[in-house]
């Protein structure tokens, strides 16, 4: 059991002294004792408030020799014999007003605190049964100046009398409040609310507003005021209601706890309420016998059992468990000084008294108390105590609390309460390594012991005897140490113990025990009685599945915390910010605890952080594969730090090849992924992994690779291109940024090495869709067109294949001609040199290139004499004429028709007509296409030069259509000119009229001839 307090007798009456103690009061280093004779004794306490022995966590009995044997615990300073005529029932002090208040003979009296002389007896308090005082700092609502307000409340039968002091001045007002029944106890809930304990229950009185509210709660403690006859009222089991019998019932007790809570107790029934009197949702204190008195000595709830038992019980107000029981013979009075500054000062100098003896409670050092609880295996109590204590009172409180919670989580895990265990691990941001070690090799991997069987055979814990009240850790022979050896903090000792048992906690076998009793909590914390375990049930089957599912939740939370510090590429983010709460995993301490091992070096921290992330992700992968295999794929589609070897082995074993490819892609291990895709993509129908069969997955994978990996793309794109060229080309021609930014020269050369048609398709994609104007690509496309067309038609099995039909060959030739006409980037001379001179298939292509070079006569000679296609020759002239014609004014056009021919350059039609009528030898004149040309395009042929070409033997009748067209064109031009001249004259007249006369609109523009009158205003 815990040693929270050490009770030492400080005042003991001698045998010849027949006085009896009725009341006690402690303030400063003095103790005031009120006797049944009305005498007041003043003692001075000589021992320090907290002894050095208590600082070290030791607990000494009163029989041990003191370090100062010649100094008595207390000296009698003064005895005031006529302080009161009757027994002094209650004492209190208002330090700010420098007064002492006493209750005796049914009156409340005020005395001087220095001289103990009577200043005033409050006559109105005749018949008083109890009083209560409080002092609080209150700000003035108008000025905002703080002042100390002290209040005195006195219970006189059914009346409540109130006095108040502002600093040292007594207020002239003394209000009264009438209750429904006589108040037996008074307790201040805060500076303005007073809790009154009646026989029928409790009421809360607001002394400022005179409002009374009933305290309602379960168990019969609360109720409507004035309703006697309840279980806790004055009426007994026989139904007697005689006047005055109420005092026989249980006394209604109350005490303030931390954080504004108030405990109400009546017999064995209890109720926790807030400062407003509203009941709180907390269970009752498990008292077997109703206490005589209760109080709060920080941070514990203490209760004094009836004198017949003479026991002081110390309980944790949070867990309500009994942590210490101190035997004090015939003790009946409990006094705890009111805290002045903080609850941390409460309990300093708490006193317990019997009729003839006074004991003083000395708190054992909190650090030692925590060690005692941990050593006794009471982890819940240790956690609760650390939560109750202020940070300044315990060295490294947050780290210690975190360590204890992790050990509690291990205990819960050993009890196979996996959800509670992992939730607690998550709450404190436990190191992943520590949690993973609790699992067998199938989950923990290398963190598991080398040989589980050997580990289980050799697993034992030496049997030791632990002192339950020594408050020190004892394990593996490290028994209780001297009280003065406390340099190591609690968290340091805990971590040291954890290191000692590193081999024991490396797997589930280390600490899962068949008997989890009070002597054994975890493998890293010493139990009361350690036992040697011969065999353990391994974690397997359904238990393993359940534990692994809870581990997944913990690991996902840990991944989230690691991402605060680690970038997806493995680099460390900005410096870790400090946090006031290390338990939430965001402070430097918690950050270091996430690592496999902590290091002050930033470079090492970065590496350790990566190692931790690798451990977490790899274990999460193992857990998914064991418990939820379908979730493994989702882990690979996000940045992760999984161990590639582990993932590769596990996924190959389970045949999850798609997930393996996704993992390789996420880890940028592209070559293994592509090798795997190639192996299964080229497999036969009967082989495994049907979803990976064929080039589809490989093509999709290569499309997502960046241009920097062009060599890898080209290497693994060959087999899809050979197996399905049309689909394989999607790697290079798909509408994506990666495909458009590939090194194009390398791609063209690679595709040309596989198949000329693939290179042509890629070049057409670059030029026509991506508008690539690189001359080299244009020249190469022309060359590839010609290269395939120049191959003999009957050649089969050639390097670049052959056309499947004449239609395909014609389409290919048309594409060449269209490209030659449209492109402006290819080299004309180079292309002309590649085109065969005497091959009829390439005559038109040669004509197109000659046309681009400006050699129109040579181009027309090919159409007229080699191709003998007069329509294409005329079409060529039309196309050239339309590209060169430009709109000119009609007057200039009519002038051009009337000017001599030598001033106008010969048109393209004139060149074609000359080839028809005056062909070079050995060609003969061709009259029919020449006359057709004159008939359709006569207006575009100058008359003089055209007539010079026509031989004199040609009949005039055959030239009728030419002359008619020529005359019609000239007449049309003249008429058009006349119309234009008339329109321009009309426009000029309108402009002149507007200039001279202005417009007709009011307020519009005025003309030059308008008259203007100049007056005085204008």
PDB file of C-alpha atoms in Angstrom, residues 57-228:
ATOM      1  CA  UNK A  57      10.595   9.581  -0.033  1.00  0.00           C
ATOM      2  CA  UNK A  58      11.380   7.730   3.195  1.00  0.00           C
ATOM      3  CA  UNK A  59       8.772   6.879   5.802  1.00  0.00           C
ATOM      4  CA  UNK A  60       9.862   6.922   9.421  1.00  0.00           C
ATOM      5  CA  UNK A  61       7.913   5.696  12.378  1.00  0.00           C
ATOM      6  CA  UNK A  62       7.565   7.870  15.469  1.00  0.00           C
ATOM      7  CA  UNK A  63       9.827   5.517  17.408  1.00  0.00           C
ATOM      8  CA  UNK A  64      12.858   6.256  15.223  1.00  0.00           C
ATOM      9  CA  UNK A  65      15.356   8.747  16.630  1.00  0.00           C
ATOM     10  CA  UNK A  66      15.062  12.231  15.216  1.00  0.00           C
ATOM     11  CA  UNK A  67      17.938  13.990  13.490  1.00  0.00           C
ATOM     12  CA  UNK A  68      17.559  16.643  16.231  1.00  0.00           C
ATOM     13  CA  UNK A  69      16.886  14.565  19.350  1.00  0.00           C
ATOM     14  CA  UNK A  70      17.090  17.544  21.727  1.00  0.00           C
ATOM     15  CA  UNK A  71      14.308  19.500  20.036  1.00  0.00           C
ATOM     16  CA  UNK A  72      10.751  18.698  21.046  1.00  0.00           C
ATOM     17  CA  UNK A  73       8.105  18.621  18.304  1.00  0.00           C
ATOM     18  CA  UNK A  74       6.127  21.436  19.958  1.00  0.00           C
ATOM     19  CA  UNK A  75       6.530  23.934  22.789  1.00  0.00           C
ATOM     20  CA  UNK A  76       3.704  25.413  24.853  1.00  0.00           C
ATOM     21  CA  UNK A  77       3.910  29.164  24.398  1.00  0.00           C
ATOM     22  CA  UNK A  78       0.898  30.321  26.323  1.00  0.00           C
ATOM     23  CA  UNK A  79      -2.223  29.118  28.078  1.00  0.00           C
ATOM     24  CA  UNK A  80      -5.297  31.339  28.271  1.00  0.00           C
ATOM     25  CA  UNK A  81      -7.348  29.850  31.075  1.00  0.00           C
ATOM     26  CA  UNK A  82     -10.421  32.093  30.908  1.00  0.00           C
ATOM     27  CA  UNK A  83     -10.690  32.172  27.159  1.00  0.00           C
ATOM     28  CA  UNK A  84     -14.254  30.829  27.505  1.00  0.00           C
ATOM     29  CA  UNK A  85     -16.550  29.650  30.261  1.00  0.00           C
ATOM     30  CA  UNK A  86     -17.433  26.398  28.475  1.00  0.00           C
ATOM     31  CA  UNK A  87     -15.764  24.016  26.083  1.00  0.00           C
ATOM     32  CA  UNK A  88     -14.285  25.616  22.955  1.00  0.00           C
ATOM     33  CA  UNK A  89     -16.156  23.751  20.225  1.00  0.00           C
ATOM     34  CA  UNK A  90     -14.675  25.400  17.109  1.00  0.00           C
ATOM     35  CA  UNK A  91     -11.840  27.777  16.208  1.00  0.00           C
ATOM     36  CA  UNK A  92     -11.093  29.758  13.066  1.00  0.00           C
ATOM     37  CA  UNK A  93      -8.959  32.713  12.060  1.00  0.00           C
ATOM     38  CA  UNK A  94      -9.420  35.566   9.635  1.00  0.00           C
ATOM     39  CA  UNK A  95      -5.844  36.573   9.063  1.00  0.00           C
ATOM     40  CA  UNK A  96      -6.636  39.670   7.017  1.00  0.00           C
ATOM     41  CA  UNK A  97      -8.768  41.117   9.818  1.00  0.00           C
ATOM     42  CA  UNK A  98      -6.315  39.913  12.499  1.00  0.00           C
ATOM     43  CA  UNK A  99      -9.067  38.223  14.493  1.00  0.00           C
ATOM     44  CA  UNK A 100      -9.677  34.825  16.021  1.00  0.00           C
ATOM     45  CA  UNK A 101     -13.209  33.396  16.006  1.00  0.00           C
ATOM     46  CA  UNK A 102     -14.440  30.773  18.466  1.00  0.00           C
ATOM     47  CA  UNK A 103     -17.652  28.900  19.172  1.00  0.00           C
ATOM     48  CA  UNK A 104     -18.348  28.184  22.821  1.00  0.00           C
ATOM     49  CA  UNK A 105     -21.408  27.946  25.025  1.00  0.00           C
ATOM     50  CA  UNK A 106     -23.694  28.560  22.027  1.00  0.00           C
ATOM     51  CA  UNK A 107     -22.090  31.912  21.161  1.00  0.00           C
ATOM     52  CA  UNK A 108     -19.618  32.989  18.488  1.00  0.00           C
ATOM     53  CA  UNK A 109     -16.959  35.334  19.870  1.00  0.00           C
ATOM     54  CA  UNK A 110     -14.282  37.469  18.224  1.00  0.00           C
ATOM     55  CA  UNK A 111     -10.814  37.689  19.820  1.00  0.00           C
ATOM     56  CA  UNK A 112      -7.591  39.457  19.024  1.00  0.00           C
ATOM     57  CA  UNK A 113      -5.299  37.016  17.234  1.00  0.00           C
ATOM     58  CA  UNK A 114      -2.184  38.353  18.972  1.00  0.00           C
ATOM     59  CA  UNK A 115      -3.388  38.853  22.568  1.00  0.00           C
ATOM     60  CA  UNK A 116      -6.281  36.364  22.417  1.00  0.00           C
ATOM     61  CA  UNK A 117      -8.394  38.918  24.274  1.00  0.00           C
ATOM     62  CA  UNK A 118     -12.134  38.998  23.724  1.00  0.00           C
ATOM     63  CA  UNK A 119     -13.164  41.817  21.395  1.00  0.00           C
ATOM     64  CA  UNK A 120     -16.823  41.091  20.947  1.00  0.00           C
ATOM     65  CA  UNK A 121     -19.342  38.385  21.629  1.00  0.00           C
ATOM     66  CA  UNK A 122     -21.902  38.228  18.852  1.00  0.00           C
ATOM     67  CA  UNK A 123     -25.110  38.262  20.864  1.00  0.00           C
ATOM     68  CA  UNK A 124     -27.205  37.442  17.825  1.00  0.00           C
ATOM     69  CA  UNK A 125     -25.501  34.078  17.634  1.00  0.00           C
ATOM     70  CA  UNK A 126     -27.055  32.701  20.782  1.00  0.00           C
ATOM     71  CA  UNK A 127     -27.748  29.034  20.221  1.00  0.00           C
ATOM     72  CA  UNK A 128     -25.187  28.758  17.387  1.00  0.00           C
ATOM     73  CA  UNK A 129     -24.313  25.207  16.335  1.00  0.00           C
ATOM     74  CA  UNK A 130     -21.573  25.815  13.715  1.00  0.00           C
ATOM     75  CA  UNK A 131     -19.828  28.538  11.757  1.00  0.00           C
ATOM     76  CA  UNK A 132     -17.580  28.775   8.685  1.00  0.00           C
ATOM     77  CA  UNK A 133     -15.178  31.441   7.413  1.00  0.00           C
ATOM     78  CA  UNK A 134     -13.668  32.142   4.010  1.00  0.00           C
ATOM     79  CA  UNK A 135     -11.359  34.773   2.509  1.00  0.00           C
ATOM     80  CA  UNK A 136     -11.224  35.592  -1.192  1.00  0.00           C
ATOM     81  CA  UNK A 137      -9.772  38.241  -3.466  1.00  0.00           C
ATOM     82  CA  UNK A 138     -12.601  40.204  -5.114  1.00  0.00           C
ATOM     83  CA  UNK A 139     -12.370  43.005  -7.663  1.00  0.00           C
ATOM     84  CA  UNK A 140     -14.552  46.028  -7.144  1.00  0.00           C
ATOM     85  CA  UNK A 141     -17.140  46.034  -9.970  1.00  0.00           C
ATOM     86  CA  UNK A 142     -16.831  49.828 -10.471  1.00  0.00           C
ATOM     87  CA  UNK A 143     -13.144  50.573  -9.925  1.00  0.00           C
ATOM     88  CA  UNK A 144     -11.684  47.140 -10.646  1.00  0.00           C
ATOM     89  CA  UNK A 145      -9.409  47.422  -7.599  1.00  0.00           C
ATOM     90  CA  UNK A 146      -8.904  44.024  -5.916  1.00  0.00           C
ATOM     91  CA  UNK A 147      -9.554  43.632  -2.205  1.00  0.00           C
ATOM     92  CA  UNK A 148      -9.713  40.759   0.251  1.00  0.00           C
ATOM     93  CA  UNK A 149     -13.258  39.952   1.311  1.00  0.00           C
ATOM     94  CA  UNK A 150     -13.657  37.686   4.345  1.00  0.00           C
ATOM     95  CA  UNK A 151     -17.002  36.241   5.312  1.00  0.00           C
ATOM     96  CA  UNK A 152     -18.323  34.615   8.468  1.00  0.00           C
ATOM     97  CA  UNK A 153     -21.447  32.440   8.381  1.00  0.00           C
ATOM     98  CA  UNK A 154     -23.055  31.237  11.636  1.00  0.00           C
ATOM     99  CA  UNK A 155     -25.820  28.657  11.887  1.00  0.00           C
ATOM    100  CA  UNK A 156     -28.334  29.515  14.624  1.00  0.00           C
ATOM    101  CA  UNK A 157     -31.147  26.988  14.535  1.00  0.00           C
ATOM    102  CA  UNK A 158     -33.029  27.731  11.286  1.00  0.00           C
ATOM    103  CA  UNK A 159     -31.280  31.029  10.716  1.00  0.00           C
ATOM    104  CA  UNK A 160     -28.062  31.752   8.883  1.00  0.00           C
ATOM    105  CA  UNK A 161     -26.268  34.891  10.098  1.00  0.00           C
ATOM    106  CA  UNK A 162     -23.659  36.555   7.874  1.00  0.00           C
ATOM    107  CA  UNK A 163     -20.846  39.054   8.525  1.00  0.00           C
ATOM    108  CA  UNK A 164     -18.207  40.286   6.089  1.00  0.00           C
ATOM    109  CA  UNK A 165     -14.891  42.138   6.261  1.00  0.00           C
ATOM    110  CA  UNK A 166     -13.462  44.159   3.384  1.00  0.00           C
ATOM    111  CA  UNK A 167      -9.729  44.003   3.967  1.00  0.00           C
ATOM    112  CA  UNK A 168      -9.705  44.826   7.710  1.00  0.00           C
ATOM    113  CA  UNK A 169     -12.979  46.713   8.021  1.00  0.00           C
ATOM    114  CA  UNK A 170     -16.142  44.996   9.269  1.00  0.00           C
ATOM    115  CA  UNK A 171     -19.154  45.686   7.120  1.00  0.00           C
ATOM    116  CA  UNK A 172     -22.079  47.348   8.850  1.00  0.00           C
ATOM    117  CA  UNK A 173     -24.532  45.001   7.200  1.00  0.00           C
ATOM    118  CA  UNK A 174     -25.184  41.587   8.750  1.00  0.00           C
ATOM    119  CA  UNK A 175     -27.896  39.899   6.701  1.00  0.00           C
ATOM    120  CA  UNK A 176     -29.869  36.885   7.834  1.00  0.00           C
ATOM    121  CA  UNK A 177     -31.163  33.974   5.778  1.00  0.00           C
ATOM    122  CA  UNK A 178     -33.910  31.693   7.015  1.00  0.00           C
ATOM    123  CA  UNK A 179     -33.550  28.015   6.226  1.00  0.00           C
ATOM    124  CA  UNK A 180     -36.173  25.302   6.183  1.00  0.00           C
ATOM    125  CA  UNK A 181     -34.417  23.409   8.968  1.00  0.00           C
ATOM    126  CA  UNK A 182     -31.547  23.800  11.346  1.00  0.00           C
ATOM    127  CA  UNK A 183     -28.108  23.638   9.721  1.00  0.00           C
ATOM    128  CA  UNK A 184     -25.708  21.166  11.325  1.00  0.00           C
ATOM    129  CA  UNK A 185     -22.679  21.884   9.134  1.00  0.00           C
ATOM    130  CA  UNK A 186     -21.519  24.822   6.995  1.00  0.00           C
ATOM    131  CA  UNK A 187     -19.020  24.646   4.111  1.00  0.00           C
ATOM    132  CA  UNK A 188     -18.048  27.439   1.741  1.00  0.00           C
ATOM    133  CA  UNK A 189     -18.264  26.262  -1.896  1.00  0.00           C
ATOM    134  CA  UNK A 190     -16.646  29.507  -3.076  1.00  0.00           C
ATOM    135  CA  UNK A 191     -16.581  33.140  -2.041  1.00  0.00           C
ATOM    136  CA  UNK A 192     -20.333  33.628  -2.327  1.00  0.00           C
ATOM    137  CA  UNK A 193     -21.971  30.186  -2.171  1.00  0.00           C
ATOM    138  CA  UNK A 194     -22.408  28.443   1.167  1.00  0.00           C
ATOM    139  CA  UNK A 195     -23.324  24.768   1.440  1.00  0.00           C
ATOM    140  CA  UNK A 196     -25.509  24.000   4.459  1.00  0.00           C
ATOM    141  CA  UNK A 197     -25.920  20.463   5.718  1.00  0.00           C
ATOM    142  CA  UNK A 198     -29.382  19.823   7.156  1.00  0.00           C
ATOM    143  CA  UNK A 199     -30.871  16.682   8.615  1.00  0.00           C
ATOM    144  CA  UNK A 200     -32.999  16.293   5.506  1.00  0.00           C
ATOM    145  CA  UNK A 201     -30.275  17.030   2.987  1.00  0.00           C
ATOM    146  CA  UNK A 202     -28.223  19.932   1.679  1.00  0.00           C
ATOM    147  CA  UNK A 203     -29.010  23.399   0.413  1.00  0.00           C
ATOM    148  CA  UNK A 204     -26.825  25.920  -1.437  1.00  0.00           C
ATOM    149  CA  UNK A 205     -27.150  29.514  -0.277  1.00  0.00           C
ATOM    150  CA  UNK A 206     -26.044  32.449  -2.442  1.00  0.00           C
ATOM    151  CA  UNK A 207     -25.122  34.972   0.262  1.00  0.00           C
ATOM    152  CA  UNK A 208     -25.076  37.911  -2.146  1.00  0.00           C
ATOM    153  CA  UNK A 209     -28.551  37.348  -3.570  1.00  0.00           C
ATOM    154  CA  UNK A 210     -30.070  35.421  -0.623  1.00  0.00           C
ATOM    155  CA  UNK A 211     -31.079  32.626  -2.945  1.00  0.00           C
ATOM    156  CA  UNK A 212     -31.494  29.110  -1.619  1.00  0.00           C
ATOM    157  CA  UNK A 213     -31.379  26.076  -3.893  1.00  0.00           C
ATOM    158  CA  UNK A 214     -31.765  22.424  -2.945  1.00  0.00           C
ATOM    159  CA  UNK A 215     -28.995  19.972  -3.754  1.00  0.00           C
ATOM    160  CA  UNK A 216     -30.665  17.122  -5.607  1.00  0.00           C
ATOM    161  CA  UNK A 217     -28.799  13.910  -6.149  1.00  0.00           C
ATOM    162  CA  UNK A 218     -29.148  10.119  -6.221  1.00  0.00           C
ATOM    163  CA  UNK A 219     -28.901   7.911  -3.174  1.00  0.00           C
ATOM    164  CA  UNK A 220     -31.042  10.048  -0.906  1.00  0.00           C
ATOM    165  CA  UNK A 221     -28.347  12.603  -0.051  1.00  0.00           C
ATOM    166  CA  UNK A 222     -30.165  15.368  -1.853  1.00  0.00           C
ATOM    167  CA  UNK A 223     -33.813  16.276  -1.484  1.00  0.00           C
ATOM    168  CA  UNK A 224     -36.222  19.079  -0.887  1.00  0.00           C
ATOM    169  CA  UNK A 225     -35.249  21.022   2.212  1.00  0.00           C
ATOM    170  CA  UNK A 226     -37.422  20.489   5.251  1.00  0.00           C
ATOM    171  CA  UNK A 227     -38.745  17.067   4.275  1.00  0.00           C
ATOM    172  CA  UNK A 228     -37.867  15.048   7.323  1.00  0.00           C
TER     173      UNK A 228
END
